[in-house]
Short mmCIF file of C-alpha atoms in Angstrom, two decimals:
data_model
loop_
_atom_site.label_atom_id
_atom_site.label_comp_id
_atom_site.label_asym_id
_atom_site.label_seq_id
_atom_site.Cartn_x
_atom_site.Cartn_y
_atom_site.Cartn_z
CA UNK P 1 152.52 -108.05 100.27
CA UNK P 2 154.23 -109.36 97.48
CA UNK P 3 155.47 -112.68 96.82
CA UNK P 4 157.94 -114.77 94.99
CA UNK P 5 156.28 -115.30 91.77
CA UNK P 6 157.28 -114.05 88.29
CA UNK P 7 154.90 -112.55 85.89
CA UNK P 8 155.40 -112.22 82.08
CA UNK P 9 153.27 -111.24 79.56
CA UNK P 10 154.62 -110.50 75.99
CA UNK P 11 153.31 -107.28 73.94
CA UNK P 12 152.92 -105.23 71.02
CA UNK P 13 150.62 -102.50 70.30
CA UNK P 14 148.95 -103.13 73.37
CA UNK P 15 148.75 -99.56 74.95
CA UNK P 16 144.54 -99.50 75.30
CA UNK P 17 144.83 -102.56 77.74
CA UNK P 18 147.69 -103.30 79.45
CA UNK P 19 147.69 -100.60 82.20
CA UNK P 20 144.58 -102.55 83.36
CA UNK P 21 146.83 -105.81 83.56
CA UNK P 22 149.68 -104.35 85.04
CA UNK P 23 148.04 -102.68 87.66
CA UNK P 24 146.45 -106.08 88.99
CA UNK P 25 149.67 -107.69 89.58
CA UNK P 26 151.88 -104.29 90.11
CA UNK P 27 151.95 -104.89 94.52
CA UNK P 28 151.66 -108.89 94.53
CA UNK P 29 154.30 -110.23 91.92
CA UNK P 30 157.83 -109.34 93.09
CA UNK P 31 158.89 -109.55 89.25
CA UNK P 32 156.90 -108.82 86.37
CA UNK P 33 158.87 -109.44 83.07
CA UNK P 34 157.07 -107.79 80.13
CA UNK P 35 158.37 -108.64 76.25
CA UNK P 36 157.82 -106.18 73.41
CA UNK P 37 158.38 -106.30 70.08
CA UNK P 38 158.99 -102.52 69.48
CA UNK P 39 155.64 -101.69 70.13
CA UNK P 40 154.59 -97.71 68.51
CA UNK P 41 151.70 -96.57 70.51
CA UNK P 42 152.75 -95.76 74.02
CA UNK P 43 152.62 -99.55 75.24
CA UNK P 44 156.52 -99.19 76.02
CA UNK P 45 155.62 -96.36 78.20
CA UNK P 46 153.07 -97.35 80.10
CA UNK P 47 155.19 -100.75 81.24
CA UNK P 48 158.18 -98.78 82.58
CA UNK P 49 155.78 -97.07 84.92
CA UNK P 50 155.30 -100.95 86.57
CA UNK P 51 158.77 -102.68 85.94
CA UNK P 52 162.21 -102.20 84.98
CA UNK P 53 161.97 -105.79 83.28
CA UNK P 54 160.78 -104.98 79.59
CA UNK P 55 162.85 -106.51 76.90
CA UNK P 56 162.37 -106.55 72.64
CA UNK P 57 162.24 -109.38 71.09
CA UNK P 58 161.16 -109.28 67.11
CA UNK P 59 159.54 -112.50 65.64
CA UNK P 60 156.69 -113.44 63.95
CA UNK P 61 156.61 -117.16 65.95
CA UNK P 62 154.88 -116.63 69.16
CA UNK P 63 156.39 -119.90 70.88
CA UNK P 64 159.92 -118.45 70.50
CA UNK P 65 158.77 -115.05 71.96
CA UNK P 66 156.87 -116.45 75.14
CA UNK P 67 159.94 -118.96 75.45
CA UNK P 68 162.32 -115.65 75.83
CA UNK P 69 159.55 -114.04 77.75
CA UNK P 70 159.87 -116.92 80.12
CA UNK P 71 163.24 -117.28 80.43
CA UNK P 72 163.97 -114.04 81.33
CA UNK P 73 162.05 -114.97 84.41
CA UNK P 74 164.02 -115.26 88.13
CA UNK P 75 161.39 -116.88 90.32
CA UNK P 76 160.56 -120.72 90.91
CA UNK P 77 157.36 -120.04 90.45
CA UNK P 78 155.68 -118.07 86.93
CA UNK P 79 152.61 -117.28 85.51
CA UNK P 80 151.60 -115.91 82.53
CA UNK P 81 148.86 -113.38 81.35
CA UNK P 82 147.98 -111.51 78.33
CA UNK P 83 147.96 -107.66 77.76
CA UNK P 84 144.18 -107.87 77.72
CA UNK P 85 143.73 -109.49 80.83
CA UNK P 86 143.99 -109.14 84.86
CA UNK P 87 143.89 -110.83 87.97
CA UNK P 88 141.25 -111.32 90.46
CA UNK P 89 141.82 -110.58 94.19
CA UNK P 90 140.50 -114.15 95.08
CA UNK P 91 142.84 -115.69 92.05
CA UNK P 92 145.77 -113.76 93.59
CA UNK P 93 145.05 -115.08 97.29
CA UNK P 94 144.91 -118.42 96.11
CA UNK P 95 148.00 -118.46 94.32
CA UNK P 96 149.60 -117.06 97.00
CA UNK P 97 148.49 -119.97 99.32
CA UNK P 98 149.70 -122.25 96.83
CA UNK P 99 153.24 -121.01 96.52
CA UNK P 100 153.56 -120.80 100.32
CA UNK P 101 152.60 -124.58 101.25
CA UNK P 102 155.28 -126.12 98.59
CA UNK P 103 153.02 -128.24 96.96
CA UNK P 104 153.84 -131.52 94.82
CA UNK P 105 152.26 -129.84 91.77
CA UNK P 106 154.30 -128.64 88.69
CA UNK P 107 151.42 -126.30 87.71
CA UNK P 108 148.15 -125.17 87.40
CA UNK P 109 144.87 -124.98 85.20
CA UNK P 110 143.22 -121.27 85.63
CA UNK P 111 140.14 -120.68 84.35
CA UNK P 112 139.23 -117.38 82.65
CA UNK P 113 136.10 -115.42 82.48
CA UNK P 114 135.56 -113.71 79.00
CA UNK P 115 134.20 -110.11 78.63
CA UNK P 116 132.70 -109.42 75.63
CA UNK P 117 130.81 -106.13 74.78
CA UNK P 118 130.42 -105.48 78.49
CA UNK P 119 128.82 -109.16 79.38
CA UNK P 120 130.30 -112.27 80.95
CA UNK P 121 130.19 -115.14 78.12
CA UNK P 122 129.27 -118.47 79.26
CA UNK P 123 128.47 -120.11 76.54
CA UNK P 124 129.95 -121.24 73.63
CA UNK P 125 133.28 -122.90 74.80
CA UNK P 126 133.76 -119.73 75.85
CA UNK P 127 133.20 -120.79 80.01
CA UNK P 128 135.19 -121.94 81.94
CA UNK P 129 138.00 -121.89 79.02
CA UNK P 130 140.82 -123.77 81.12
CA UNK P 131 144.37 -123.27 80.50
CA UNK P 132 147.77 -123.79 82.34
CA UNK P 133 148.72 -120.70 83.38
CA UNK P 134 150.68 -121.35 86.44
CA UNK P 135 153.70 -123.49 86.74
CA UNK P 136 157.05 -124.08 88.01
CA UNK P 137 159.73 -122.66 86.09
CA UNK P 138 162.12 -125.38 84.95
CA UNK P 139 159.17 -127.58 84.19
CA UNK P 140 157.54 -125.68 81.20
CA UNK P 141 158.69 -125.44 77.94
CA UNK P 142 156.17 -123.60 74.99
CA UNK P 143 155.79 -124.83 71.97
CA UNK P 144 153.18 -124.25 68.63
CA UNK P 145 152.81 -121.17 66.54
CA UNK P 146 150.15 -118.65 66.20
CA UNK P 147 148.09 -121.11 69.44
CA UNK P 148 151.39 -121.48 71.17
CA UNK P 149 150.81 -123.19 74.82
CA UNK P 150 152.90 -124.46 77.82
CA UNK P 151 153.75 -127.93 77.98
CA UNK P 152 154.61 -128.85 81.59
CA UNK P 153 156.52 -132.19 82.76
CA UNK P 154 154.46 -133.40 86.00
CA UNK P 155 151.31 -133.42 87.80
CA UNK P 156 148.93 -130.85 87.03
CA UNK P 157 146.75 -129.48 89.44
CA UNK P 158 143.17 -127.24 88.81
CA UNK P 159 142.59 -123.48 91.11
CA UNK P 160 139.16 -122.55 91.72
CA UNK P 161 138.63 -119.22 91.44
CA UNK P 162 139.46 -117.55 87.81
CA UNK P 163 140.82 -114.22 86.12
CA UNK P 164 138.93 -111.83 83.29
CA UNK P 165 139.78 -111.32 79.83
CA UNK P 166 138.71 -108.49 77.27
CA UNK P 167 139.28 -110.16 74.20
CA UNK P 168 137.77 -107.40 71.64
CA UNK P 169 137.65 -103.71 72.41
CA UNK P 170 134.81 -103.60 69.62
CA UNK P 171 134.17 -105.21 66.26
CA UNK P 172 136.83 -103.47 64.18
CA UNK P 173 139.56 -104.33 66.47
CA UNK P 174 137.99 -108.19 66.11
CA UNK P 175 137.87 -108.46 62.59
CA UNK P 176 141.97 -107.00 62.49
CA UNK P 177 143.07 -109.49 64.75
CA UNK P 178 140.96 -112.31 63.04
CA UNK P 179 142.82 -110.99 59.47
CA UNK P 180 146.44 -111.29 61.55
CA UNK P 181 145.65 -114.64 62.91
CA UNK P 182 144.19 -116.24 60.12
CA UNK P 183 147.38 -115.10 58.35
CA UNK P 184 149.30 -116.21 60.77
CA UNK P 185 147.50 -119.86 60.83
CA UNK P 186 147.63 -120.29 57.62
CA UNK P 187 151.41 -119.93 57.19
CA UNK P 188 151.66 -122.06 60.17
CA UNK P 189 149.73 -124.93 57.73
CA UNK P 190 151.71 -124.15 54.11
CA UNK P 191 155.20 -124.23 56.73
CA UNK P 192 154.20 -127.75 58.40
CA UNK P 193 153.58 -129.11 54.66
CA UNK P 194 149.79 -128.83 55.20
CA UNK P 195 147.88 -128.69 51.72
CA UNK P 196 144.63 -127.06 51.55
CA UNK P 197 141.64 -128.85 50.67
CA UNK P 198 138.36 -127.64 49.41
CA UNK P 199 135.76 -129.34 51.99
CA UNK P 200 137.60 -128.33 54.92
CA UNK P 201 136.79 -124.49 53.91
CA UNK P 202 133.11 -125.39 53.19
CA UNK P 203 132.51 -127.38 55.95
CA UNK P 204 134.75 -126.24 58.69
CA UNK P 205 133.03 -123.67 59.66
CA UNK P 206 129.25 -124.95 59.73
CA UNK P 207 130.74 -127.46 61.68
CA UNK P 208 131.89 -124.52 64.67
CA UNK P 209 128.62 -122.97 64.03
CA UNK P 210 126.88 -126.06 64.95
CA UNK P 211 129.39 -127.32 67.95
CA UNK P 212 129.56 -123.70 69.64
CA UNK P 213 126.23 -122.23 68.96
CA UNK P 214 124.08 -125.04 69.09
CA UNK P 215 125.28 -127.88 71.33
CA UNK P 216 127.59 -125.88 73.23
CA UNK P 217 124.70 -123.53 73.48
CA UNK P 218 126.37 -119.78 72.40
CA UNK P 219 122.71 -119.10 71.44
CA UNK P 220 122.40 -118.14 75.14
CA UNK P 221 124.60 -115.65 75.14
CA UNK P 222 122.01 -113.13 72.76
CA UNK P 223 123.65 -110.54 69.88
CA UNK P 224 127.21 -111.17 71.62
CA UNK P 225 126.98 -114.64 71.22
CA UNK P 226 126.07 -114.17 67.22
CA UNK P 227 128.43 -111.99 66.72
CA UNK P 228 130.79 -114.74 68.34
CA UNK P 229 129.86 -117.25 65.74
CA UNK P 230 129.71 -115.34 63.16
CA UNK P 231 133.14 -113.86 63.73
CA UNK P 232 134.52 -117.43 64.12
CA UNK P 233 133.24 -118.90 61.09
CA UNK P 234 134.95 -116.10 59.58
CA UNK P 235 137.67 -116.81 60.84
CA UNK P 236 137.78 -120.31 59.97
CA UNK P 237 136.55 -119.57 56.18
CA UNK P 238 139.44 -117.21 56.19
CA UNK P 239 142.71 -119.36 57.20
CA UNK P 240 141.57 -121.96 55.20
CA UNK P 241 140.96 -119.46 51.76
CA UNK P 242 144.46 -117.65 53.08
CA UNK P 243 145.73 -121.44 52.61
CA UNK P 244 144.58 -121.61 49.19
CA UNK P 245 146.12 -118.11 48.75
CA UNK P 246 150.02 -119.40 49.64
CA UNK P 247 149.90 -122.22 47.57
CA UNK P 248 148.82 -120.29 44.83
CA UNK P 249 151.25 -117.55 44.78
CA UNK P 250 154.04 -120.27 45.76
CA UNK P 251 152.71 -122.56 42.53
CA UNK P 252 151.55 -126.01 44.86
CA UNK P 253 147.77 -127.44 44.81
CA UNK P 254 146.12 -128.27 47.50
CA UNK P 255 143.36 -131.18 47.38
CA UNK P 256 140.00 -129.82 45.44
#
């Protein structure tokens, strides 16, 4: 049975996973608004199979985009997931209790459980990774850049039960996305007047290594859990070198 909740997710390129997502909220979300961004590899296609609701939207600032995404929305009630990720059966039953007993709440944390190479992380930040996900409509507004997140006005409630996320379908695919959101970050930083500065690229990333591998204990989590922190200092090095990068081609210094 479905009920009165609408589901958005925006896309692009994101034909390998989002069947998987769809399919999870396909015959308990009476609306599922998906927007693209004139995606090429069959991702279009696989969405009209699930809703009639898929709209373009090209820009490279993913606040505006999950804005439009939610706006497009009919229902009181929304929620948000990513291509790469699905819903539970218990996450979906409790939901469903929520909207029915017209709580006080104007949304939700949600944990999610992250799949990586096949194995549940728990480690590492990684677990339970909380994150409103759930709200009322005319509460929420989104705002940030490449990390853009739901701000919602009112009290803020916590669900129990959580939904999965493949974050990596192997190593290439993780080292593409780290190059497009290091980009990404980076332009976010030389756009807010943010100057590079030499110990930040030296240090920030021991400084992960040592807060997720060691005291948040990612060790625990064996080769998947290296390859984690590994990938992460990477990706720290990188925005902060990619920094360096703008200011250089644009002719402005940054702090050495």
């Amino acid at each position: 049975m479905k009920i009165p909740i609408s589901v958005f997710m925006i896309t692009f390129n994101n034909a390998a996973t989002i069947e998987k997502a769809l399919k999870s909220i396909k015959d308990w979300s009476d609306e599922i608004v998906v927007v693209d961004s004139h995606s090429t590899d069959g991702t279009q296609e696989i969405v009209k199979k699930y809703t009639d609701s898929l709209y373009q939207f090209d820009t490279k600032n993913l606040r505006d985009k999950y804005q439009y995404a939610q706006d497009m929305c009919k229902n009181d009630w929304v929620m948000f997931i990513d291509a790469d990720e699905w819903l539970t059966d218990e996450i979906k039953k409790e939901i469903a209790g929520i909207i029915s007993s017209r709580t006080d709440y104007a949304g939700f944390t949600i944990k999610r459980r992250n799949i990586y190479f096949g194995k549940e992380i728990k480690f590492g930040g990684w677990y339970p990774d909380y994150e409103i996900r759930l709200y009322k409509k005319d509460k929420g507004s989104w705002k940030g850049g490449i990390h853009a997140k739901v701000f919602v006005e009112g009290k803020i409630g916590k669900l129990k039960n959580h939904y999965l996320h493949t974050p990596y379908l192997d190593t290439s695919q993780q080292i593409k996305t780290i190059d497009r959101y290091s980009q990404q970050y980076a332009e976010d930083l030389y756009n807010s007047n943010k100057r590079f500065h030499l110990i930040n690229m030296i240090f920030r990333p021991f400084y992960r290594f040592f807060r997720d591998y060691i005291f948040k204990l990612g060790f625990l989590d064996g080769i998947p859990g290296l390859i984690i922190i590994a990938s992460t200092m990477y990706y720290v090095f990188m925005k902060h070198a990619k920094l360096w990068e703008l200011e250089k081609k644009n002719g402005k210094k940054g702090n050495f």
